CSV table of C-alpha atoms and ligand atoms in Angstrom, one decimal:
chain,number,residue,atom,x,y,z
E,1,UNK,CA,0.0,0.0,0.0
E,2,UNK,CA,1.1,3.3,-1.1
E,3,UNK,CA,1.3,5.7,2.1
E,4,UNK,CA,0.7,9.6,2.0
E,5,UNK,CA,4.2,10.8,2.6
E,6,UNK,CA,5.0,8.2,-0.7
E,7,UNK,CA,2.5,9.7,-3.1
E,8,UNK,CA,4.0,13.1,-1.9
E,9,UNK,CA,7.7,12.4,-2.1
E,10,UNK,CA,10.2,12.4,-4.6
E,11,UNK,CA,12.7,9.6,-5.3
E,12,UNK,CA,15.0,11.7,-3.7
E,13,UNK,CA,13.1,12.5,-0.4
E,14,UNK,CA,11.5,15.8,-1.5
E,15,UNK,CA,8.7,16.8,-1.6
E,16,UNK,CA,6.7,16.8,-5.1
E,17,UNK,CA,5.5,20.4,-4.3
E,18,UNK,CA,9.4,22.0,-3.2
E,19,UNK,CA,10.5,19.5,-6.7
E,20,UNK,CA,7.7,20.9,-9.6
E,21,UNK,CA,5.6,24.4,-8.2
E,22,UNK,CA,3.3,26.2,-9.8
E,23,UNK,CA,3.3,28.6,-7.7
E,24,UNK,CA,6.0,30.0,-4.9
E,25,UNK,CA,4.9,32.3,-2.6
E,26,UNK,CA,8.1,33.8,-1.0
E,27,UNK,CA,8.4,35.9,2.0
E,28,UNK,CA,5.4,37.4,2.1
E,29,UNK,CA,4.4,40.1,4.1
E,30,UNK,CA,1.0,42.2,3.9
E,31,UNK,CA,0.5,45.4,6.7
E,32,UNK,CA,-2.9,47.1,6.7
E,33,UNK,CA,-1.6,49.9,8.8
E,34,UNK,CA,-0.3,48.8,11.7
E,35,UNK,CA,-1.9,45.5,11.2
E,36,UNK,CA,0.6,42.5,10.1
E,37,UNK,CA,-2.1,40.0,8.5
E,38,UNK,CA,0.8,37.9,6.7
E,39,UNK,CA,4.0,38.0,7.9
E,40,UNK,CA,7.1,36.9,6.2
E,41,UNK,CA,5.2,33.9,4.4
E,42,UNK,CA,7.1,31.6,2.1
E,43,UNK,CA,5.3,28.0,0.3
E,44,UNK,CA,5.3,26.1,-2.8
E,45,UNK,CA,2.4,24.7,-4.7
E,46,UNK,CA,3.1,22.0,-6.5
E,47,UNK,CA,1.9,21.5,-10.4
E,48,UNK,CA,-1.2,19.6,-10.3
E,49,UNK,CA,-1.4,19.4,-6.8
E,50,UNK,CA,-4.5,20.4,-4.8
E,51,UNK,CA,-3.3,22.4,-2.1
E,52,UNK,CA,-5.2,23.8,1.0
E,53,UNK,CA,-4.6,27.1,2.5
E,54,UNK,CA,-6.3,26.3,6.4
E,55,UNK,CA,-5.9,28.2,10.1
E,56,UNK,CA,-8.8,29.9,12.6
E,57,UNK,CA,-10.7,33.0,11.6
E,58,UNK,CA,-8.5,36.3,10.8
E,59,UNK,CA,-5.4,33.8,10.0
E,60,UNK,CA,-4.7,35.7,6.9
E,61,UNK,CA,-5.3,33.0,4.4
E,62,UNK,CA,-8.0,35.2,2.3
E,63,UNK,CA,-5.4,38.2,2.3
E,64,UNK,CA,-3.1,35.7,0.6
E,65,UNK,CA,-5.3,35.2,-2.1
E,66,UNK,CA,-5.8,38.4,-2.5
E,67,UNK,CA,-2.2,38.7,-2.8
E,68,UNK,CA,-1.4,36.0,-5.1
E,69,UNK,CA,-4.3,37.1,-7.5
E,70,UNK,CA,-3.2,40.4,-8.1
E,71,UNK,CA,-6.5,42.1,-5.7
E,72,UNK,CA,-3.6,43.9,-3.1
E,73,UNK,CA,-0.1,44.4,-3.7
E,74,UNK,CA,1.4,42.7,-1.0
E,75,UNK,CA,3.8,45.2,1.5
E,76,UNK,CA,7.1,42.7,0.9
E,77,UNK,CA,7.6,39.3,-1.2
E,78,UNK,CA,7.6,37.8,-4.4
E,79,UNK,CA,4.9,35.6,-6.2
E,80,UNK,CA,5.9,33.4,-8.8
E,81,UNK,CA,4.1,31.5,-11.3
E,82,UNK,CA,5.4,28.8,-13.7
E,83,UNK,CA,4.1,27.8,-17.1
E,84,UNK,CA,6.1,24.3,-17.8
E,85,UNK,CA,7.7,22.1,-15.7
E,86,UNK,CA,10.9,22.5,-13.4
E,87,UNK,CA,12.3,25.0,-11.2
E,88,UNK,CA,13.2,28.1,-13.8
E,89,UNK,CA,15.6,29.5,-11.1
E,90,UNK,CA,18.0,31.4,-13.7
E,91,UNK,CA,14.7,32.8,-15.6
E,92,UNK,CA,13.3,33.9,-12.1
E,93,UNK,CA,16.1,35.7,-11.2
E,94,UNK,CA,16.9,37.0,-14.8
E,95,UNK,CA,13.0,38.7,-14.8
E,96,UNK,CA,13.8,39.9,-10.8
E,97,UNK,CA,16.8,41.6,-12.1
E,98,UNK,CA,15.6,43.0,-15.2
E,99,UNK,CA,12.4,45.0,-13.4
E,100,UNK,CA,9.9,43.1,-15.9
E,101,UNK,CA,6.7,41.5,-15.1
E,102,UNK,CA,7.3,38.2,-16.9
E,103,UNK,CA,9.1,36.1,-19.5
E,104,UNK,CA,7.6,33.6,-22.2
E,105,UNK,CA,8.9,31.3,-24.9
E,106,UNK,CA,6.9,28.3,-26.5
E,107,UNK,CA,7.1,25.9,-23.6
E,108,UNK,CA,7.8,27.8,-20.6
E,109,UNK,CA,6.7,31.0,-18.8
E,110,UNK,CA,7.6,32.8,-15.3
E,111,UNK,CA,5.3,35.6,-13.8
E,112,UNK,CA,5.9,37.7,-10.8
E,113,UNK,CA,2.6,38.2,-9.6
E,114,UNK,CA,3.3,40.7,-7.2
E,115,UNK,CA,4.0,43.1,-10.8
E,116,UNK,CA,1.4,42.5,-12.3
E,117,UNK,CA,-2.4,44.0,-12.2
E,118,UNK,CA,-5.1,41.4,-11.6
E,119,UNK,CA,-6.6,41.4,-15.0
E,120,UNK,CA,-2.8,39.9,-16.5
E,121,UNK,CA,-2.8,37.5,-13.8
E,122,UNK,CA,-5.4,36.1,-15.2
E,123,UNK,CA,-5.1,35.9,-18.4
E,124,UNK,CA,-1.3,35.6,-19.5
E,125,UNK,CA,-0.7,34.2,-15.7
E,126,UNK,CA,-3.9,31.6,-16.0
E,127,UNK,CA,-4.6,31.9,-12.3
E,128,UNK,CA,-8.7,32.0,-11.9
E,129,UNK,CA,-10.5,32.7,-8.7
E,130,UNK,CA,-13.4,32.0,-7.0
E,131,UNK,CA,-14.7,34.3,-3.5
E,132,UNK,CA,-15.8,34.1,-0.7
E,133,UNK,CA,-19.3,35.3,-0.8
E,134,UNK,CA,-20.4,34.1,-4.6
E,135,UNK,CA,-20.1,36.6,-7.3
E,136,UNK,CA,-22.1,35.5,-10.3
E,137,UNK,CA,-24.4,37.6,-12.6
E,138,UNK,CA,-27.6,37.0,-11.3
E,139,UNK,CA,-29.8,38.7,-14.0
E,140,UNK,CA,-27.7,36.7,-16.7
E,141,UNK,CA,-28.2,33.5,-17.6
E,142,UNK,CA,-26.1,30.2,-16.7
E,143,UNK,CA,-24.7,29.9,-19.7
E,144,UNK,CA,-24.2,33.7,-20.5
E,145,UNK,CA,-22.2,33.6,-17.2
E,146,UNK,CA,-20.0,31.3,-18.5
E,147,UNK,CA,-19.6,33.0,-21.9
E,148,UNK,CA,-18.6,36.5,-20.3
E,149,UNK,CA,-16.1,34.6,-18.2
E,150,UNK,CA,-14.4,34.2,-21.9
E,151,UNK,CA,-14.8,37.6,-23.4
E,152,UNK,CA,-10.9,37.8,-23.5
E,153,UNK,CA,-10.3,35.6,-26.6
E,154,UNK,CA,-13.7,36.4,-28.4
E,155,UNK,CA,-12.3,40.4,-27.9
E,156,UNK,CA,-9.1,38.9,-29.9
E,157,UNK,CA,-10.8,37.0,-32.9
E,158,UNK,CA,-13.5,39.6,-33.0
E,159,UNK,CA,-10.1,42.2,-33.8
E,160,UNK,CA,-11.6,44.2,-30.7
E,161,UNK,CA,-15.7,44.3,-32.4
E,162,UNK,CA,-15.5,45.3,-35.8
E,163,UNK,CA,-14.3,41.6,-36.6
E,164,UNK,CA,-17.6,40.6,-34.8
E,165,UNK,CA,-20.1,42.9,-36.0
E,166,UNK,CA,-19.4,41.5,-39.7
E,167,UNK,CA,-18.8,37.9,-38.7
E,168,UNK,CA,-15.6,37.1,-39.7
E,169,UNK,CA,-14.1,33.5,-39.3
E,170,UNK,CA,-11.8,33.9,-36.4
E,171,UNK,CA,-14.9,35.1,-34.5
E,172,UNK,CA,-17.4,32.4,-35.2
E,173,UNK,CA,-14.7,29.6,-34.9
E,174,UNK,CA,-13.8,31.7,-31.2
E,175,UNK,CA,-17.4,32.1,-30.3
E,176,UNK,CA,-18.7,28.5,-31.3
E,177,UNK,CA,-15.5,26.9,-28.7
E,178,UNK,CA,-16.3,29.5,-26.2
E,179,UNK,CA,-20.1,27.7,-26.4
E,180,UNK,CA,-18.6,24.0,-26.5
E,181,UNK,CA,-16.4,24.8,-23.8
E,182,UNK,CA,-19.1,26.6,-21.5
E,183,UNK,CA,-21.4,23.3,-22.4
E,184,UNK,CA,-18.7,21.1,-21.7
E,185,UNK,CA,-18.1,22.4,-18.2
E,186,UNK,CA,-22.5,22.9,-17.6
E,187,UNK,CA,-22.1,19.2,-18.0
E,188,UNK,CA,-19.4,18.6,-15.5
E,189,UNK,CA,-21.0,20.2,-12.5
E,190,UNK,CA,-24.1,19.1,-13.5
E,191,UNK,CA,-26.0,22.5,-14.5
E,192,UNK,CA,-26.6,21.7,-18.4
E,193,UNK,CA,-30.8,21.7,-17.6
E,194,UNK,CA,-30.0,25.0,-16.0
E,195,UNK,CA,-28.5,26.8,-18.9
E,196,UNK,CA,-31.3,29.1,-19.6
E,197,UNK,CA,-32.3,30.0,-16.6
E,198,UNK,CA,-31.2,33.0,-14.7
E,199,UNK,CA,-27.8,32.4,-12.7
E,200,UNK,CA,-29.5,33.9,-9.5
E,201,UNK,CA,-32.4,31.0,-9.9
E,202,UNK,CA,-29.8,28.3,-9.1
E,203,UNK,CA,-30.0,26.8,-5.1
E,204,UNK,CA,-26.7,28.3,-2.9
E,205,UNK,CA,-24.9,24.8,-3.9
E,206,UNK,CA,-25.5,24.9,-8.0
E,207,UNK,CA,-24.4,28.7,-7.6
E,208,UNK,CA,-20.7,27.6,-6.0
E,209,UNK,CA,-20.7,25.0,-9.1
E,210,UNK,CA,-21.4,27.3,-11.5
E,211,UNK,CA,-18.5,29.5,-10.1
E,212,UNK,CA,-16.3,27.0,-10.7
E,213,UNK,CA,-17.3,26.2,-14.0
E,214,UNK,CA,-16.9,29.5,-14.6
E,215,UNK,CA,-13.6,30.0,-13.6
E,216,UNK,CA,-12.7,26.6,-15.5
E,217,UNK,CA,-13.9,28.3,-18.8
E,218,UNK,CA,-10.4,30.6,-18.9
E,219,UNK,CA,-8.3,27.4,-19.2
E,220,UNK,CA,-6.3,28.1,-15.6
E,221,UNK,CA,-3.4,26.9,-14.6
E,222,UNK,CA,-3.8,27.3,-11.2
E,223,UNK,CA,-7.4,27.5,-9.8
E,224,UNK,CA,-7.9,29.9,-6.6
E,225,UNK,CA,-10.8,28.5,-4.6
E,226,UNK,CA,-12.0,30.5,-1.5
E,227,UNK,CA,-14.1,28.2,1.4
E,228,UNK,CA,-15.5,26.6,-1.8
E,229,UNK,CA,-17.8,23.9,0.3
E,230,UNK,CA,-19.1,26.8,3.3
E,231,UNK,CA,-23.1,26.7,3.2
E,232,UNK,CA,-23.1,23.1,1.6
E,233,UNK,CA,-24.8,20.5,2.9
E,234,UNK,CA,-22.7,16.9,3.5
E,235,UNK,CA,-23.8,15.5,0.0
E,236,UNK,CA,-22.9,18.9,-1.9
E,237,UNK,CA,-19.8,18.6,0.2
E,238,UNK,CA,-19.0,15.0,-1.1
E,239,UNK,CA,-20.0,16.1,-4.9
E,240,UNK,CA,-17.4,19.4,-4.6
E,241,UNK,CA,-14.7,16.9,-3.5
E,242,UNK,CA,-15.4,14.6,-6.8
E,243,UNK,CA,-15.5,17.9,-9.2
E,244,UNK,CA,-12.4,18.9,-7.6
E,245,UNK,CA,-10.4,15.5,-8.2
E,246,UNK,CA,-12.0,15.6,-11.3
E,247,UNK,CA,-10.2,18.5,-12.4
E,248,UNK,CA,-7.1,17.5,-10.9
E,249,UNK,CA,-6.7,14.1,-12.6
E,250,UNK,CA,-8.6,15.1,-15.8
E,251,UNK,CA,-7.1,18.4,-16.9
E,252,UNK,CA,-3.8,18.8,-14.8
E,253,UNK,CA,-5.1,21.6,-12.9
E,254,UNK,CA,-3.5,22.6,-10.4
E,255,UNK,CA,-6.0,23.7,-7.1
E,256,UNK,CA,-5.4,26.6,-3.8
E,257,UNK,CA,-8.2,26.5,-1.6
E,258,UNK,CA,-9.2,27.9,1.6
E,259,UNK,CA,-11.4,25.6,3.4
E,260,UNK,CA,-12.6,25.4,6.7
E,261,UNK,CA,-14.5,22.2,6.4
E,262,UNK,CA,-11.1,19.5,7.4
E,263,UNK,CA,-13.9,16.4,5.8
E,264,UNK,CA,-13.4,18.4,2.4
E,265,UNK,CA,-9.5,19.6,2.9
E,266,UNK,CA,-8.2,16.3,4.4
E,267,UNK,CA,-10.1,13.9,2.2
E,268,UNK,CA,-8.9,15.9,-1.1
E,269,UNK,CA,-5.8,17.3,-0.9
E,270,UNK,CA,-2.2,16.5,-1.4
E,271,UNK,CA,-0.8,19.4,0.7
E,272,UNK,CA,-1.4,21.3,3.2
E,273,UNK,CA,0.0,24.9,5.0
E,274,UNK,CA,-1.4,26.1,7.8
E,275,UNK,CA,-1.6,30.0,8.6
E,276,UNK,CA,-2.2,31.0,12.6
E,277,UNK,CA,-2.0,35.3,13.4
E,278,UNK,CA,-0.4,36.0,9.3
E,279,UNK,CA,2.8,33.2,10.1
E,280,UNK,CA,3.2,29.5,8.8
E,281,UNK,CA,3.3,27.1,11.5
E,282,UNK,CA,2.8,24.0,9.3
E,283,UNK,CA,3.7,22.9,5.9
E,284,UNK,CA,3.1,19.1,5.1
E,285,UNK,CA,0.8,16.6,3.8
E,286,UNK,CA,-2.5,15.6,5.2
E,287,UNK,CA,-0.7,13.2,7.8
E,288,UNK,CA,1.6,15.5,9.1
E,289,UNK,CA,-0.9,18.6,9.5
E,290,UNK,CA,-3.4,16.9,11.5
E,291,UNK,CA,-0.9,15.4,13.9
E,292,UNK,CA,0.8,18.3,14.6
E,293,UNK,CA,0.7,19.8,18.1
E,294,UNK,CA,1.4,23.1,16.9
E,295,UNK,CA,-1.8,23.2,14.3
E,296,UNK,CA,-3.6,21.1,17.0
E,297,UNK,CA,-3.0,23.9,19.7
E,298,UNK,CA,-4.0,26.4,17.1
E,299,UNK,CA,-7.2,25.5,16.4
E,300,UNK,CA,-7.8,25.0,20.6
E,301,UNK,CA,-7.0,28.3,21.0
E,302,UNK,CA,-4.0,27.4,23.3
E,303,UNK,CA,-1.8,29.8,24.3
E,304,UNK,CA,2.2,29.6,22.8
E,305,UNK,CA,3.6,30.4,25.9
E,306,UNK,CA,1.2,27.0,27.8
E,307,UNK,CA,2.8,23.5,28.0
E,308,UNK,CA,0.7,21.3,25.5
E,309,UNK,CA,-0.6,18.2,26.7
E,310,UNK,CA,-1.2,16.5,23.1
E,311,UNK,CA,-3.5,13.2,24.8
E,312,UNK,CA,-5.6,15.8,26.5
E,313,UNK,CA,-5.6,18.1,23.7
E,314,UNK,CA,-6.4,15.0,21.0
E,315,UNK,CA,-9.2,14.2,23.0
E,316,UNK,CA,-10.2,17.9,23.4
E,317,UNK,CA,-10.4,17.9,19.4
E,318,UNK,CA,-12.0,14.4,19.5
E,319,UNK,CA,-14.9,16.1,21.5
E,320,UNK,CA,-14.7,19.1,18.8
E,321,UNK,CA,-14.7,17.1,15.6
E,322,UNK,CA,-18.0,15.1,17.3
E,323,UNK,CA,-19.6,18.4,17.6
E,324,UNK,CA,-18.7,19.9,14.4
E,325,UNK,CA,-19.4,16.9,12.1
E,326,UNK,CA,-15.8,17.1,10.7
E,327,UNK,CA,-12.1,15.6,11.3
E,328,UNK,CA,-9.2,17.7,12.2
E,329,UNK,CA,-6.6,14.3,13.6
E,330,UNK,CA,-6.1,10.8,12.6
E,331,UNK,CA,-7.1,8.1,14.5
E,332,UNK,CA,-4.0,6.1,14.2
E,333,UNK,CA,-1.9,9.2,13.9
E,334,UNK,CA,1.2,9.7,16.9
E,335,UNK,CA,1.2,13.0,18.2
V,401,ATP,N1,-8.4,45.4,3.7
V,401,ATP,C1,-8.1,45.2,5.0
V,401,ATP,N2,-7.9,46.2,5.8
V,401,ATP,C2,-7.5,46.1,7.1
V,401,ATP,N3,-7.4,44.9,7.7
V,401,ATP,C3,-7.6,43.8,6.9
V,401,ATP,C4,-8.0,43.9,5.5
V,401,ATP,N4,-8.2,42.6,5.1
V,401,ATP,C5,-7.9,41.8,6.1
V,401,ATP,N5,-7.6,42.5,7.2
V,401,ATP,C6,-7.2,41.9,8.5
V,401,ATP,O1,-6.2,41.0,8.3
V,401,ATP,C7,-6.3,39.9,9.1
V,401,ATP,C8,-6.4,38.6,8.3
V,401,ATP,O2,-7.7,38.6,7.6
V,401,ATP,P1,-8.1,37.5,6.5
V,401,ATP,O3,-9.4,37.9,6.0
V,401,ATP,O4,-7.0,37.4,5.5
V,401,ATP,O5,-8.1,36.2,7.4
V,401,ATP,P2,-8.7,34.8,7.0
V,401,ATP,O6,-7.8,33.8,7.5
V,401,ATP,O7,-9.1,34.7,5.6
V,401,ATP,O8,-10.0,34.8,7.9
V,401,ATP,P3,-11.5,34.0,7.7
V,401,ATP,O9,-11.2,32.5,7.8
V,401,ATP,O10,-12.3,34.5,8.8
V,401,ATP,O11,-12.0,34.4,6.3
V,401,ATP,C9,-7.6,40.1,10.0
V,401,ATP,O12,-7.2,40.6,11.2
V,401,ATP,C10,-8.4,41.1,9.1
V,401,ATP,O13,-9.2,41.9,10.0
């Protein structure tokens, strides 16, 4: 049997994520004022990977995304993202160096987020995002929301409208794959009998499908997921955690979410950083995170400075996972 730390690990002992990332996030520091809400952050997501961004309320895991997708500019750090496989280290530090945003050729690509305005982050970066609270078009249709999410490369093949307005070829060939695609992905999360009907229509749980689908129709590289399963019921739960492996093992996806349901971010994903007051105090797969005093203590609410008694606390979050419905340590894990 192939244990966690195997499917994680490299021949060499390393792990997949630090080998092959999509996405480094490197010292990282956000100040609202005098308010440090991510402090001197540094974590790799590795290509393909679903990894889970997790800690209490106020942590600072949504002011990373906000960071990484271009919505602040974060006080200190750099953000890098990697088209193609590998490392890229001299490329990195070549586009550091040279004070530009990013550097392409046909197979590979490097972005430094932290450069670059939100709209270019997503599409010449390919990082999509979902929020918090849902942000569809309610007045539109399902389909229609899925269509405007891919107004980028209709604008191109329409030659910025005129193209469009006489129907050239480049426009109806862009505009009938923008419809395959949006059908392709109604199908997936199962909204294809809703694709008439007005987006605001949909129950809470089709509305956070369609938001995905919608951020699947730009093609991402890396797929920005904030508390994806809150308001879902156990089966919606279970359905998001298929969708998301789906995309995973069927179009090489890579996935960063925020979750604060542990059922959804231990059963799904293939590493883990943990966030407590804006620092990292665990980086690991799902074995390590949930046996680890310090995240353990963290989501008790014990204080740093107070000896931890890791039986009494294990049974402390035994008590807590009974009441919440949801997991946070392994049964047969050693503390
Ligand atoms: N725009 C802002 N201006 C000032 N303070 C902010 C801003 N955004 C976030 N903060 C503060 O930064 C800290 C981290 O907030 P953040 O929303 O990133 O945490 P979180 O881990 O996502 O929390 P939750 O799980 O509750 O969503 C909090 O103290 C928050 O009040």
């Amino acid at each position: 049997m192939v244990s966690a730390m195997d499917k994680t690990a490299t021949a060499g002992g390393a792990h997949r994520w630090d080998v092959d990332p999509v996405l480094t996030v490197e010292h990282l520091t956000m100040r609202f004022g005098g308010l440090v809400a991510v402090s001197d952050l540094s974590f790799n997501v590795g290509r393909g990977d679903i990894t889970a961004l997790i800690g209490p309320n106020g942590a600072g895991k949504t002011t990373v995304f906000n960071c990484v997708t271009g919505f602040y500019k974060p006080t200190e750090g750099r953000t890098v993202m990697r088209h193609g496989a590998g490392l890229q280290q001299d490329v990195i530090d070549e586009v550091t160096d040279s004070g530009l945003r990013w550097k392409q050729d046909a197979n590979s690509a490097v972005f430094l987020l932290e450069r670059m305005p939100d709209f270019e982050i997503s599409h010449r970066a390919k990082v999509a995002r979902t929020f918090q609270n849902i942000r569809l078009f309610g007045g539109m249709t399902v389909l229609e929301n899925l269509l405007v999410a891919q107004h980028n490369p209709l604008m191109k093949a329409s030659a910025f409208t005129f193209g469009g307005i006489v129907g050239i070829p480049a426009y109806k060939r862009a505009e009938r794959e923008a419809i395959d695609r949006a059908v392709y992905w109604l199908e997936q999360v199962r909204l294809i009998e809703r694709a008439d009907d007005p987006a605001a229509d949909l129950p809470y749980g089709d509305q956070r499908r369609l938001e995905i689908a919608r951020a699947m129709c730009t093609e991402p590289l890396l797929l920005c997921l904030d508390e994806p399963a809150a308001g879902l019921n156990p089966r919606e739960s279970q359905e998001l955690n298929e969708l998301l492996k789906f995309i995973r093992e069927n179009h090489g996806t890579s996935v960063l979410l925020i979750e604060h349901d542990m059922g959804v971010v231990m059963e799904i994903s293939d590493h883990i950083v943990v966030l407590d007051y804006g620092v990292k105090i665990s980086d690991g797969d799902a074995d390590h995170v949930r046996n680890d005093p310090k995240v353990i203590a963290a989501y008790l609410g014990v204080d740093d400075e107070e000896e931890i008694d890791i039986p009494e606390v294990l049974h402390d979050v035994e008590d807590a996972e009974a009441r919440s419905g949801t997991t946070l340590h392994d049964e047969g894990g050693k503390a």
